[in-house]
Tab-separated table of C-alpha atoms in Angstrom:
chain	number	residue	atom	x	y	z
A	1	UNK	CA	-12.810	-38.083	-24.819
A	2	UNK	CA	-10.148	-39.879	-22.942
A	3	UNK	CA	-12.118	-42.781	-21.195
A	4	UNK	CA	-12.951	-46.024	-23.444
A	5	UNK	CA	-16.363	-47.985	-23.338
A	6	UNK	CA	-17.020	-51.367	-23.094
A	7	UNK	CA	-17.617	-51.832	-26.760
A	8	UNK	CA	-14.248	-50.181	-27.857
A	9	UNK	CA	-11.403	-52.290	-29.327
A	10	UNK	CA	-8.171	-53.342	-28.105
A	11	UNK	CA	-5.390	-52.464	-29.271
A	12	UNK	CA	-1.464	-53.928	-28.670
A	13	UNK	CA	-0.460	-52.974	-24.969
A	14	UNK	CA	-4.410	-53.574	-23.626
A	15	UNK	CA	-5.210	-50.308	-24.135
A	16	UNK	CA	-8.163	-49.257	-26.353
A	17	UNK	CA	-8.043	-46.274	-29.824
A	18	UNK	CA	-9.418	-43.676	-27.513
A	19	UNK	CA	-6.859	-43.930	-24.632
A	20	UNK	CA	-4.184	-44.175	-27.501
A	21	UNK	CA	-5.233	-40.799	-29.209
A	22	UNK	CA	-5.570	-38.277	-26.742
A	23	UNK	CA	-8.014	-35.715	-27.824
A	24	UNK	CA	-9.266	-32.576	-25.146
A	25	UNK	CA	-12.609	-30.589	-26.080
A	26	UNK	CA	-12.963	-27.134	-24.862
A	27	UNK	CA	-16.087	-25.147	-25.023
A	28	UNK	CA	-15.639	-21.028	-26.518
A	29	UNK	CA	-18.067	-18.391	-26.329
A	30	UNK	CA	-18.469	-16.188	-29.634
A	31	UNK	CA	-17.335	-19.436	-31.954
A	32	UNK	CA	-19.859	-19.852	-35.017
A	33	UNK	CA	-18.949	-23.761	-35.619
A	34	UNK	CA	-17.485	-26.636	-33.703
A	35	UNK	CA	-13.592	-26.778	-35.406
A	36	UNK	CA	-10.518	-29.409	-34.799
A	37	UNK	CA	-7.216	-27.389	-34.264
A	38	UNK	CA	-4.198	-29.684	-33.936
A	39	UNK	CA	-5.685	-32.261	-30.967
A	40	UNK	CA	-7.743	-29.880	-29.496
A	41	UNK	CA	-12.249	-30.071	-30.298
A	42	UNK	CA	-13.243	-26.582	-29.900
A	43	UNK	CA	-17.076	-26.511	-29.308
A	44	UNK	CA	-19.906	-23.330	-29.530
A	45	UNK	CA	-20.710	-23.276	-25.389
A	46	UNK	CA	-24.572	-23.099	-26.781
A	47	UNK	CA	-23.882	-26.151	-28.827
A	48	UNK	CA	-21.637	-27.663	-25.977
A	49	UNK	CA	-25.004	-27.811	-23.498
A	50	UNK	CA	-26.916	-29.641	-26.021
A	51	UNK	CA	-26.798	-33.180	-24.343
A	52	UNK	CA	-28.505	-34.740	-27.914
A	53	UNK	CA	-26.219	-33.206	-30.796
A	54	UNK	CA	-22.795	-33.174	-28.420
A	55	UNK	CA	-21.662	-36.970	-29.151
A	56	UNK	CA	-22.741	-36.228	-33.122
A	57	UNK	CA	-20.707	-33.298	-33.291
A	58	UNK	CA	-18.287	-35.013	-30.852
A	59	UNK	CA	-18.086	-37.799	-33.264
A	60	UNK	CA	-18.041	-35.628	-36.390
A	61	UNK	CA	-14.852	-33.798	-34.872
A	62	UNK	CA	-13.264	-37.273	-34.249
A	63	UNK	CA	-13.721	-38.250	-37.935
A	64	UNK	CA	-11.791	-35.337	-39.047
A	65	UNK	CA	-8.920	-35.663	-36.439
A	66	UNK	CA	-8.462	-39.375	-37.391
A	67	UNK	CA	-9.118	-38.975	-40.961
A	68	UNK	CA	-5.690	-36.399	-40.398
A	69	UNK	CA	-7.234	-33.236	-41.722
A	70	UNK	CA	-4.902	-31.252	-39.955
A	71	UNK	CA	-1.797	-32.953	-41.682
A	72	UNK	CA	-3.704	-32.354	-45.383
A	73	UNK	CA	-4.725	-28.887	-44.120
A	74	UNK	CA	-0.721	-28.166	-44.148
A	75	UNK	CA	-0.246	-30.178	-47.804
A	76	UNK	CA	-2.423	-28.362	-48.968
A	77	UNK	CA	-1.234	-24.967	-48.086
A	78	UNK	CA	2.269	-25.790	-49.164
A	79	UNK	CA	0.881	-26.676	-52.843
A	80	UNK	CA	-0.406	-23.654	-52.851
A	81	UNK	CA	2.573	-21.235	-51.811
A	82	UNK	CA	4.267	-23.445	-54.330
A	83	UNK	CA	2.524	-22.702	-57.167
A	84	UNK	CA	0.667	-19.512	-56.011
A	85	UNK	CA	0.608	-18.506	-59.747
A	86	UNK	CA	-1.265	-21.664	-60.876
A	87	UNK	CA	-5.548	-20.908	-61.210
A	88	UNK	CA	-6.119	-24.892	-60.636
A	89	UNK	CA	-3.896	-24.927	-57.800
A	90	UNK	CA	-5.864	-22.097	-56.164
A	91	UNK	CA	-9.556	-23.749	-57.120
A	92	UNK	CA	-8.716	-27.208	-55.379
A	93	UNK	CA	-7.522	-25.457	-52.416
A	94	UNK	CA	-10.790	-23.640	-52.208
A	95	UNK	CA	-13.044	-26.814	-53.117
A	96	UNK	CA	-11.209	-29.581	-50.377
């Protein structure tokens, strides 16, 4: 998802969001669900050659990587090598 349509915005420097955020999609036999790993979109290949669901899921994938899931991923681990020993600690970790 590097190139930007007609309808995306502008930012500073005349270049639009998706030229700014640099995101590459790969497609992986054997995977069971599409997943966002740092700024990398890794895609099921069966899912991958299904030209109606691939901007959804592409879309979906986008969400999480602006959103910065990968960022909380990493709070969220530290609070919980912190306080390993807490129960509440533990059940937030598993519910987010």
């Amino acid at each position: 998802m590097t190139g930007a349509g007609k309808g995306d915005t502008e930012l500073r420097g005349g270049r639009s969001a998706a030229e700014r955020k640099i995101v590459r999609v790969y497609s992986v036999e054997g995977l069971p669900t599409p997943c966002l790993f740092g700024r990398c979109i890794y895609i099921p290949a069966e899912l991958a050659e299904d030209r109606e669901a691939l901007p959804y899921i592409l879309r979906h994938e986008m969400c999480h990587f602006f959103h910065g899931d990968t960022l909380w991923g990493v709070v969220r681990m530290i609070c919980v090598c912190l306080y390993w020993y807490h129960p509440l600690v533990w059940l937030s970790a598993y519910l987010s």
